[in-house]
CSV table of C-alpha atoms in Angstrom, one decimal:
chain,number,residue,atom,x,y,z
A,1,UNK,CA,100.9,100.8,118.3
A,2,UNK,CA,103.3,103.2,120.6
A,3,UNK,CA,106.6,103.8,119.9
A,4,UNK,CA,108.7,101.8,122.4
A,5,UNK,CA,111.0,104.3,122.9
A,6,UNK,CA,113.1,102.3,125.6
A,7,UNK,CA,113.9,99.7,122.3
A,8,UNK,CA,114.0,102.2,119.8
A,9,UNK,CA,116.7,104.3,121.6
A,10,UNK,CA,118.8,101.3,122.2
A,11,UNK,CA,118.2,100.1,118.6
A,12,UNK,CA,118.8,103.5,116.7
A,13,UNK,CA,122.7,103.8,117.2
A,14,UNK,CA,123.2,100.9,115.0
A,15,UNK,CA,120.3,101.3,112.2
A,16,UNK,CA,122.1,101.3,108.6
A,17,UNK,CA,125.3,99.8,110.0
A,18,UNK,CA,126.4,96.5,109.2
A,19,UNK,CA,126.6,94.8,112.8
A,20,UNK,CA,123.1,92.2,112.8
A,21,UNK,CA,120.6,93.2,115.2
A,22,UNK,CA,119.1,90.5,116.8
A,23,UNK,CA,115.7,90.9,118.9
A,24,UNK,CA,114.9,88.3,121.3
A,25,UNK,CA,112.2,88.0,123.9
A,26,UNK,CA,109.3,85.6,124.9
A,27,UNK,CA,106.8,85.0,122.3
A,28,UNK,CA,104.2,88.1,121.3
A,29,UNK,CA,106.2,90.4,123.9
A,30,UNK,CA,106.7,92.5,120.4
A,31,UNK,CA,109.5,91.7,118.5
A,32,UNK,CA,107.6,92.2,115.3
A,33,UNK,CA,106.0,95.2,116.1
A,34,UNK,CA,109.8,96.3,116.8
A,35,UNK,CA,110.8,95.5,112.7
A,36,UNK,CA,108.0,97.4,111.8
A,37,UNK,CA,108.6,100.2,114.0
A,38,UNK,CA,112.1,100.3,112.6
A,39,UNK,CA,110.9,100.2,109.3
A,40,UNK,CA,108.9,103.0,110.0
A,41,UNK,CA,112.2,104.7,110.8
A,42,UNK,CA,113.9,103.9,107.8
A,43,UNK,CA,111.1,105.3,105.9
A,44,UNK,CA,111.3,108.6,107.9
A,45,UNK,CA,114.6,109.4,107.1
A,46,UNK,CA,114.4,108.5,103.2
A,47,UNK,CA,114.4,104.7,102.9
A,48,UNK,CA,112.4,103.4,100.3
A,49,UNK,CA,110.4,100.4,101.1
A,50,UNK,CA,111.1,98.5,98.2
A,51,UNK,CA,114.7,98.3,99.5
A,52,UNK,CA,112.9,96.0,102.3
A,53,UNK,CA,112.8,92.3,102.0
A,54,UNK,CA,110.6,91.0,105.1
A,55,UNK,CA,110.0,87.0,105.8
A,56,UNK,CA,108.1,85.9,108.8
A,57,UNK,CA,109.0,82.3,109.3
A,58,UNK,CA,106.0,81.5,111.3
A,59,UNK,CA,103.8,82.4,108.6
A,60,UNK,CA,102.5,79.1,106.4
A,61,UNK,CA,103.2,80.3,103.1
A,62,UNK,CA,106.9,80.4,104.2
A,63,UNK,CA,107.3,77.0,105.2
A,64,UNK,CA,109.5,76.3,102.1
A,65,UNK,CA,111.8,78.9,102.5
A,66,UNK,CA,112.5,77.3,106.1
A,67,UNK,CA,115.9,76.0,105.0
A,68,UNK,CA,118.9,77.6,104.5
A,69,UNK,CA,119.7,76.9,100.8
A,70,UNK,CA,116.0,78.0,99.9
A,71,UNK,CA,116.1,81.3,101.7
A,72,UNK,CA,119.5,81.9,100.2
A,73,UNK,CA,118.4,81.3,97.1
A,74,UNK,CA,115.2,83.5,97.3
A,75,UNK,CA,116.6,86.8,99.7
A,76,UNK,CA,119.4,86.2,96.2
A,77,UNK,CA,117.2,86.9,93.7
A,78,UNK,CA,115.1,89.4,95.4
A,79,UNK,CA,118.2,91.8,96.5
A,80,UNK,CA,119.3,91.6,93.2
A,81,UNK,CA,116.6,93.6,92.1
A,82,UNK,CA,116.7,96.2,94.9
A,83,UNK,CA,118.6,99.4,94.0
A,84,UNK,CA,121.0,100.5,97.3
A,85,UNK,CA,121.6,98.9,100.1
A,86,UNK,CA,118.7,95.9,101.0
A,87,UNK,CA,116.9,95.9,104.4
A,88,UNK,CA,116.8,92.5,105.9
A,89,UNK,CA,113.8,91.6,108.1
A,90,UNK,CA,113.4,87.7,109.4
A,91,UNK,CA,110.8,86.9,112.3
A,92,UNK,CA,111.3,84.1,114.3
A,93,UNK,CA,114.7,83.1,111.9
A,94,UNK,CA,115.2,79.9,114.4
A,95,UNK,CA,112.4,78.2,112.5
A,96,UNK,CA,114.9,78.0,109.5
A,97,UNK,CA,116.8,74.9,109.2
A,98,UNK,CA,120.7,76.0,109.7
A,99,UNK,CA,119.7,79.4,109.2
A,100,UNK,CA,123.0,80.6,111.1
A,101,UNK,CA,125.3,79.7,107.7
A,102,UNK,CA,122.4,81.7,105.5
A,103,UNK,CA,122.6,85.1,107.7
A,104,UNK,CA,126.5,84.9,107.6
A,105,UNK,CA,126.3,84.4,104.0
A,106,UNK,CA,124.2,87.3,103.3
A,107,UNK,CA,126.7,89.7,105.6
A,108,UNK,CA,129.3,89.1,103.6
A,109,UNK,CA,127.8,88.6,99.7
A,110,UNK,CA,125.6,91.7,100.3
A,111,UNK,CA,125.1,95.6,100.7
A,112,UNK,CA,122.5,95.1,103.7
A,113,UNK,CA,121.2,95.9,106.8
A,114,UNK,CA,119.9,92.2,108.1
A,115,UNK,CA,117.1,92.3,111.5
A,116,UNK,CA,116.3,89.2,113.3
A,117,UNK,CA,113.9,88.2,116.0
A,118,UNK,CA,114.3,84.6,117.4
A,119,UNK,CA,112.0,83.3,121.0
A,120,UNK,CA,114.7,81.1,122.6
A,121,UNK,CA,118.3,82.3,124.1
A,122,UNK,CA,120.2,79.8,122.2
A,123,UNK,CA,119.6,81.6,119.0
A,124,UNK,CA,122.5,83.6,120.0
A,125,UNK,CA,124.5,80.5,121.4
A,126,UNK,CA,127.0,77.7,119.4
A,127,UNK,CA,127.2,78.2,115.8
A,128,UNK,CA,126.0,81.8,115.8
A,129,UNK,CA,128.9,82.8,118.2
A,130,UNK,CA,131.1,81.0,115.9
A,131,UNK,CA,130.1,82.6,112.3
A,132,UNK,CA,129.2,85.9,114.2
A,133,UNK,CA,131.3,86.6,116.4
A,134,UNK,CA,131.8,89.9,117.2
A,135,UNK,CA,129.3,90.7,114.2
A,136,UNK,CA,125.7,91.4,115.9
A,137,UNK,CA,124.0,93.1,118.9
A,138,UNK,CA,121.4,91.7,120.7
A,139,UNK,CA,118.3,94.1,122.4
A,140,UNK,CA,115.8,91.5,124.5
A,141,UNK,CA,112.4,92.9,124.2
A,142,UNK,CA,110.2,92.2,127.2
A,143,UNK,CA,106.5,92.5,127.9
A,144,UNK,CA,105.5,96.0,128.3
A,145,UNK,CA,106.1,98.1,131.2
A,146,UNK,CA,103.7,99.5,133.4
A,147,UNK,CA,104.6,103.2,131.4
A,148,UNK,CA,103.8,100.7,128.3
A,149,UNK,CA,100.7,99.2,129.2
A,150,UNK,CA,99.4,102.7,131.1
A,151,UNK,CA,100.2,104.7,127.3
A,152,UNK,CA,98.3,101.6,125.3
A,153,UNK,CA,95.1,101.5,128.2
A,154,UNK,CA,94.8,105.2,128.2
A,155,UNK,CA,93.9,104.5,124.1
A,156,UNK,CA,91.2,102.0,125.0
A,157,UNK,CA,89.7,103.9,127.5
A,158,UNK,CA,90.7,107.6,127.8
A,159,UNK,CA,89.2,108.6,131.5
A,160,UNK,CA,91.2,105.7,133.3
A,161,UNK,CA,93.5,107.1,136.3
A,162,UNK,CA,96.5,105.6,137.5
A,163,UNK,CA,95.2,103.5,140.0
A,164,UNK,CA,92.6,101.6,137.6
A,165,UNK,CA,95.2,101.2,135.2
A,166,UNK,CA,97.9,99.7,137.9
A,167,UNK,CA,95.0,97.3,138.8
A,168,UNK,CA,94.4,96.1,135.5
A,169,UNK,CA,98.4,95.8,134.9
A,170,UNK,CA,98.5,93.3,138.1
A,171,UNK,CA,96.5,91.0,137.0
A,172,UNK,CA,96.8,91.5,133.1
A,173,UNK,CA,100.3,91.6,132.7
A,174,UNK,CA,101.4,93.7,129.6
A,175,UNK,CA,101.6,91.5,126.7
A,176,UNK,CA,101.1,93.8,124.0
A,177,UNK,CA,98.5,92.0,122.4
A,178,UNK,CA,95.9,92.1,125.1
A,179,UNK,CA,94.5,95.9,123.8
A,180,UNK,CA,93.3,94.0,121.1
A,181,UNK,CA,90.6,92.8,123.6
A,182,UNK,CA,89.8,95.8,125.2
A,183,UNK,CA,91.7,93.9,128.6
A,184,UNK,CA,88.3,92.0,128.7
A,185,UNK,CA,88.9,89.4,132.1
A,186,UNK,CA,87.8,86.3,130.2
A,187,UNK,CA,89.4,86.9,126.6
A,188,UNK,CA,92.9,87.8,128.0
A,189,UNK,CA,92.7,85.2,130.0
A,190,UNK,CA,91.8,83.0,127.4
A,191,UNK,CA,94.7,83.9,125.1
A,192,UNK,CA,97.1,84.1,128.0
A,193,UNK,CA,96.9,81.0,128.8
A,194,UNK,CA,96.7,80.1,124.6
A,195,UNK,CA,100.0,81.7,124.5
A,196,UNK,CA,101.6,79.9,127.7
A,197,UNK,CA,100.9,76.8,126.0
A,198,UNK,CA,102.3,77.6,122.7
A,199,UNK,CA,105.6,78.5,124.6
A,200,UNK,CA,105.6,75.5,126.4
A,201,UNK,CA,105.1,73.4,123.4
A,202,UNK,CA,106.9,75.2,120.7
A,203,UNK,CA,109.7,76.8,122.7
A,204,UNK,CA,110.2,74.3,125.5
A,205,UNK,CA,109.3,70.5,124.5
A,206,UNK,CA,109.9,70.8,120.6
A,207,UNK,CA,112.9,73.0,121.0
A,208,UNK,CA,114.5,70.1,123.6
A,209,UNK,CA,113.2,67.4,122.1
A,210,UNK,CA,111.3,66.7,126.0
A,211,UNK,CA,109.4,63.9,126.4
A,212,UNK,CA,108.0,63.8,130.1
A,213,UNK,CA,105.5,67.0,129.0
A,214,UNK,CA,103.7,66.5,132.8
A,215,UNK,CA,107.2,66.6,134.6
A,216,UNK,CA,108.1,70.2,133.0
A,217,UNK,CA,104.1,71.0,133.7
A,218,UNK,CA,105.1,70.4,137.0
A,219,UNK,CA,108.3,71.6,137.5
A,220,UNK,CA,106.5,74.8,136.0
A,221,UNK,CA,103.5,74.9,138.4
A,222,UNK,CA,105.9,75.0,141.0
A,223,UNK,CA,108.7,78.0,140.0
A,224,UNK,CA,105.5,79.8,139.0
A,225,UNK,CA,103.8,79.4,142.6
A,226,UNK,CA,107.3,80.4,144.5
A,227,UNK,CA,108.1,83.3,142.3
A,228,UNK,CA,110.6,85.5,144.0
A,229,UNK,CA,110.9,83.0,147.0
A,230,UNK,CA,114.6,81.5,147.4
A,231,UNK,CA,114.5,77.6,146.5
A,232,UNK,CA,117.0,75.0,145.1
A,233,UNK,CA,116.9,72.3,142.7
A,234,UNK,CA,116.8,69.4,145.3
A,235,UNK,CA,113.8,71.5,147.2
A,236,UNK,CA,112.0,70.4,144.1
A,237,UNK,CA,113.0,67.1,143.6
A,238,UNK,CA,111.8,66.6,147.5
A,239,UNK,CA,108.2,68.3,146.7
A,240,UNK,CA,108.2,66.4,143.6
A,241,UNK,CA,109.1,63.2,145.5
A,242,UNK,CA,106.2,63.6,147.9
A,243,UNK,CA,103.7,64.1,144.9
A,244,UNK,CA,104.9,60.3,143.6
A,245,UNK,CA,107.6,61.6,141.3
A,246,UNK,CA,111.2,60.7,141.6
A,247,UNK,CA,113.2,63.2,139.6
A,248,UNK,CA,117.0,63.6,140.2
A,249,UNK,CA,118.2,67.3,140.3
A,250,UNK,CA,120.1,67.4,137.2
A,251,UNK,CA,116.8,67.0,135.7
A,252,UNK,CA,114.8,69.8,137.4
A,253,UNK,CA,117.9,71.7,136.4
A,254,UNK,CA,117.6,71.2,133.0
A,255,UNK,CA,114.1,71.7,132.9
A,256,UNK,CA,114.5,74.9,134.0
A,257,UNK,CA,117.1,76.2,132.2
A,258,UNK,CA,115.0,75.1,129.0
A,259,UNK,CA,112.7,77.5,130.5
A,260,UNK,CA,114.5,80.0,130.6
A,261,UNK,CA,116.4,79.6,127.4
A,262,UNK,CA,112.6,80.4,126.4
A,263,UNK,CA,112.0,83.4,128.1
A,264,UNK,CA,109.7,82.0,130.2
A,265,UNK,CA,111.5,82.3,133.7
A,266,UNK,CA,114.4,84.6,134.8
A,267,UNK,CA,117.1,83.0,137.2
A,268,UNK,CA,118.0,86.0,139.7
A,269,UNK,CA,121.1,84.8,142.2
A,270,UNK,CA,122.4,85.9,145.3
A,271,UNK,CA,125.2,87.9,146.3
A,272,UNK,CA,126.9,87.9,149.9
A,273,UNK,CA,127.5,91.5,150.6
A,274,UNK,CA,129.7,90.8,153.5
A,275,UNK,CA,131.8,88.0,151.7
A,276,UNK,CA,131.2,89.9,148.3
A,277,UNK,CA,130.8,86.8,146.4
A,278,UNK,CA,128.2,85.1,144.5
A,279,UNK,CA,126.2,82.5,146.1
A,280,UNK,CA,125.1,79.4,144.5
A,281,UNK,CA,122.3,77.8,146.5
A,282,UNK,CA,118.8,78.6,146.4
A,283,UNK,CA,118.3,81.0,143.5
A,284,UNK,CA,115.3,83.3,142.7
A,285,UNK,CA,113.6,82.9,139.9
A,286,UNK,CA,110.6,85.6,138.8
A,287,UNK,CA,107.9,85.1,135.7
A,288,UNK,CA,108.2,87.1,132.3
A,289,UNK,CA,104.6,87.9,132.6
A,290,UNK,CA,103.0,88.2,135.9
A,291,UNK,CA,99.3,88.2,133.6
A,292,UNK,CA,100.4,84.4,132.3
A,293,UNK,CA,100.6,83.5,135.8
A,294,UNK,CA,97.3,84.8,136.8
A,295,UNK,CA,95.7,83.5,133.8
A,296,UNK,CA,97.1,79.8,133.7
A,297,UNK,CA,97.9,79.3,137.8
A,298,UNK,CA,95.5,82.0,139.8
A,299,UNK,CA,96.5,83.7,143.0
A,300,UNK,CA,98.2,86.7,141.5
A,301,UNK,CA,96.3,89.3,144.3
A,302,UNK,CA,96.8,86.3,147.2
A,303,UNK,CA,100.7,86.6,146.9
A,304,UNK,CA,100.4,90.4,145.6
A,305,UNK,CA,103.7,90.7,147.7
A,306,UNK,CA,105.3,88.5,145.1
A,307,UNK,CA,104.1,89.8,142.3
A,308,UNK,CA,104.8,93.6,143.0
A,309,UNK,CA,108.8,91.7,143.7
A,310,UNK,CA,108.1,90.5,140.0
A,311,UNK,CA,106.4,93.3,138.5
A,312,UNK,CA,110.1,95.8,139.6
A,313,UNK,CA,112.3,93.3,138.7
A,314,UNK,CA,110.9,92.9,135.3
A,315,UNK,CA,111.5,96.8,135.4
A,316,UNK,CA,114.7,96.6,136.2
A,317,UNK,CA,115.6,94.5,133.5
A,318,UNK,CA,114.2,96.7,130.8
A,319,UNK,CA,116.2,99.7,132.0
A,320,UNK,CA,119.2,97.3,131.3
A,321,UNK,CA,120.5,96.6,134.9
A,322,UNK,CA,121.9,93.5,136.3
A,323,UNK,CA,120.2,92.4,139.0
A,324,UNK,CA,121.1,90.3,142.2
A,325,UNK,CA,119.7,89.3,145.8
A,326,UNK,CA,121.2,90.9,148.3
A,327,UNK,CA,122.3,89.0,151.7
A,328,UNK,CA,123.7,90.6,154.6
A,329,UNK,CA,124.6,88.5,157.2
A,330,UNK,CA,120.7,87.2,158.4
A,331,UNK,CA,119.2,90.1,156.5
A,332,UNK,CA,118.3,90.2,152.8
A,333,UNK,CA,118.0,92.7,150.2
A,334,UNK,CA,115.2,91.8,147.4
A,335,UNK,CA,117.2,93.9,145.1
A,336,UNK,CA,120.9,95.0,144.1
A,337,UNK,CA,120.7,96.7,140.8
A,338,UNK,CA,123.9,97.4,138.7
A,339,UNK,CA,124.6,99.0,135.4
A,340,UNK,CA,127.7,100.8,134.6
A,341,UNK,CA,128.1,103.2,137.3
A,342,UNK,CA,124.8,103.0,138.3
A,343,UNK,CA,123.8,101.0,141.2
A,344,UNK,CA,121.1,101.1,143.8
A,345,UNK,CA,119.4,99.1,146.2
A,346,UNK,CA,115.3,98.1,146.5
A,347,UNK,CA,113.2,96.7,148.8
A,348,UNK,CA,109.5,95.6,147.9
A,349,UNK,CA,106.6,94.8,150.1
A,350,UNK,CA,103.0,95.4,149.8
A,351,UNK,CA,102.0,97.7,152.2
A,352,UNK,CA,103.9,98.8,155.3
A,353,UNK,CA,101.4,98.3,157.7
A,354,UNK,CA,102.5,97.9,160.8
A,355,UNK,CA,105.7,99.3,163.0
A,356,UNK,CA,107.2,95.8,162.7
A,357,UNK,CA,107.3,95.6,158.5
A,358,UNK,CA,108.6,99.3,158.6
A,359,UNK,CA,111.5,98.4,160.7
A,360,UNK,CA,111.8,95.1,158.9
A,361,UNK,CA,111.9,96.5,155.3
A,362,UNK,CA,113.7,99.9,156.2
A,363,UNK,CA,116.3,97.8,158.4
A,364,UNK,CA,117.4,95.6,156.0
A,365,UNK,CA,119.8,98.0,155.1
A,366,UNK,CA,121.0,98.7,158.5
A,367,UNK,CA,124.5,97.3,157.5
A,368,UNK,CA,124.8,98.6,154.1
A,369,UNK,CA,127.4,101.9,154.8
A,370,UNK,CA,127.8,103.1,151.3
A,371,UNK,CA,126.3,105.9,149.2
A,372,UNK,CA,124.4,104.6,146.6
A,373,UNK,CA,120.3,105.3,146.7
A,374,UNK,CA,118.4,102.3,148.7
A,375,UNK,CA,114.8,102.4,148.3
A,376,UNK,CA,111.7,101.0,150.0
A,377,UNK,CA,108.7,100.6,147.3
A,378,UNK,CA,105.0,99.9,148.5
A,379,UNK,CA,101.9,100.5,147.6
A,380,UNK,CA,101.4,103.3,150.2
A,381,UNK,CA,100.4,106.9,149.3
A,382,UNK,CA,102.0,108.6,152.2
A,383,UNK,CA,105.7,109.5,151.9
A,384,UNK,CA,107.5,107.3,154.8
A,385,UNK,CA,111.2,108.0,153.6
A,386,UNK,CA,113.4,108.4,156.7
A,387,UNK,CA,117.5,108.3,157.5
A,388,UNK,CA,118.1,108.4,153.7
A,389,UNK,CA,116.7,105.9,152.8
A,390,UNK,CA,113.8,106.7,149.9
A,391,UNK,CA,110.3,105.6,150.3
A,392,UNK,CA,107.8,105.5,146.8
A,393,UNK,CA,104.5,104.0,146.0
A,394,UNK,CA,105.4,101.2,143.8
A,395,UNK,CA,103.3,103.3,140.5
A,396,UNK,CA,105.7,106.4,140.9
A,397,UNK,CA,108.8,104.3,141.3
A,398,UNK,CA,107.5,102.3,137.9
A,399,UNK,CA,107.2,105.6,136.0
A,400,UNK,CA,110.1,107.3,137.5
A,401,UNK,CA,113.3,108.2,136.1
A,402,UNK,CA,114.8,109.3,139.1
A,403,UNK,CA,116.9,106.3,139.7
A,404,UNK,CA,117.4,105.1,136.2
């Protein structure tokens, strides 16, 4: 286990307060190693574990405390016999039958401290915004980082450089879990694509009651192939259309947003820098995990362009930015990252190998005129930074904190 500092240091303002922290994230990225890391805190500064009442929902022998009136009724008797404020821990709380009402009952009956992890983004939408408003904070726990996965594979095995490890990372991914297996090719691969299916089935069709399982499948195959290329809705209904399937947009669309109420995609859109507006046609979307999309579709090192798009702006979402695609006039930006008063510019490719792709990736920001960084990441050793604009091999920009 590491610490996951990044989490930790989010989470820590608010430990022992009475605003409910609510972890969310794509199945196994860690959102139970995050209670139990937290608990670990508690302990350190004096907590006694007894005050700790901890119900993992996905666990059998809780299946009859999956409605509201029976968890009530147990978490009831059980702080009633804790001296001191009670610690709350419930893993994968949407599994509880109208388990909104129960958590807002607690808050309010109780001196506690409540924790809940949930795998789907409407855990935090319609009745929970109504009984909570204004009442929790939410942290999204992805897959690990490159910094993650490098701190974890350095455990396994000890003489790996940074190279090896970036290697492993592209075509792993960093679900947590996959140390377990010593990153074995055939294992991890095994349980990635174990674990794509049980998002699929448990966070996708159950959660939206879907009954054409081999449209999604297919709708799917196809965000996962284009990751980080712009597409719309009607693209997919054409492609779909020449495959034998005739799907209206509104469908695709809400097929996708299913997917990513589940974690499973991330919508990125575009932003006219000229017009400074939004744009709504032909979105990017990127995977949670580029290792699921090796394991389950293949073709991770073909489109290793792609994937190094995916693998920083995964990154840039755990260091809390909000991220758009950049268009300026017929030139685009992969990245505009934003966060308080923080923003800076990225462009990705693989390898800047010829005269053309350097003046192709370093003139895209020809027309940009203000002052905030703009950087060109590759996997290149050599140090190409010219004019101001900031060159770095894709494994020092992961591990930097330069631009954070």
């Amino acid at each position: 286990m590491i610490s996951r500092e990044l989490y930790m240091s989010r989470i820590r303002p608010f430990i022992g307060n009475e605003l409910i922290k609510v972890l969310t994230g794509i199945r196994r990225s860690g959102k139970s190693v995050m209670l139990d890391l937290i608990q670990r805190e508690l302990v350190a500064s004096g907590v006694n574990e007894e005050q700790f009442i901890s119900i993992n929902f996905e666990n059998m022998s809780n299946a009859h405390l999956c409605f509201a009136v029976a968890l009530h009724e147990e978490v009831t008797r059980r702080v009633n016999c804790i001296h001191g404020k009670a610690y709350l821990f419930f893993d994968e709380i949407q599994e509880v039958v109208g388990w909104e009402k129960c958590i807002n009952s607690l808050r309010v009956e109780f001196n506690c401290d409540i924790y809940i992890t949930g795998s789907n983004a409407k855990l935090l939408s319609g009745e929970l915004a109504t009984y909570l408003a204004g009442r929790y904070v939410e942290f999204v726990v992805y897959p690990f980082s490159f910094e993650e996965f490098s701190e974890l594979y350095h455990t396994v095995f000890p003489n790996s450089d940074s190279r090896e490890m970036f290697t492993q990372y592209l075509t792993n991914g960093g679900m947590p879990y996959l140390s377990n297996l010593r990153y074995a090719e055939q294992p991890s691969h095994q349980y990635l694509q174990d674990l794509y299916n049980s998002v699929v089935l448990k966070d996708i069709v159950k959660r939206n009651s879907i009954r054409d399982v081999d449209l999604l499948e297919r709708i799917i195959a196809y965000i996962t192939a284009n990751v980080g290329t712009t597409f719309s809705a009607t693209a997919i209904s054409k492609y779909l259309k020449s495959e034998g399937r005739a799907v209206a947009p509104e469908t695709i669309l809400n097929y996708i947003k299913a997917c990513e109420d589940a974690f499973l995609f991330y919508r990125v859109r575009r932003q006219d820098l000229q017009g400074k507006k939004i744009l709504t046609v032909n979105e990017k979307y990127y995977i949670a995990d580029h290792g699921i999309r090796e394991a389950v579709f293949g073709g991770n090192m073909k489109d290793i362009n792609l994937i190094f798009e995916n693998i920083v702006f995964m990154e840039l979402l755990r260091r809390g930015y909000k991220v758009t695609v950049g268009k300026a006039g017929e030139k685009e930006i992969d990245f505009i990252a934003e966060k308080q008063t923080h923003k800076l510019y990225v462009q990705v490719a693989y390898l800047l190998a010829s005269e053309e792709t350097i003046r192709h990736e370093f003139g895209a920001y020809d027309t940009i005129r203000d002052n905030f960084p703009k950087y060109v990441v590759s996997y290149d050793e050599f140090d190409m930074s010219r004019d101001g604009l900031k060159h770095m091999n894709i494994r020092e920009f992961l591990l930097s904190e330069q631009w954070n």
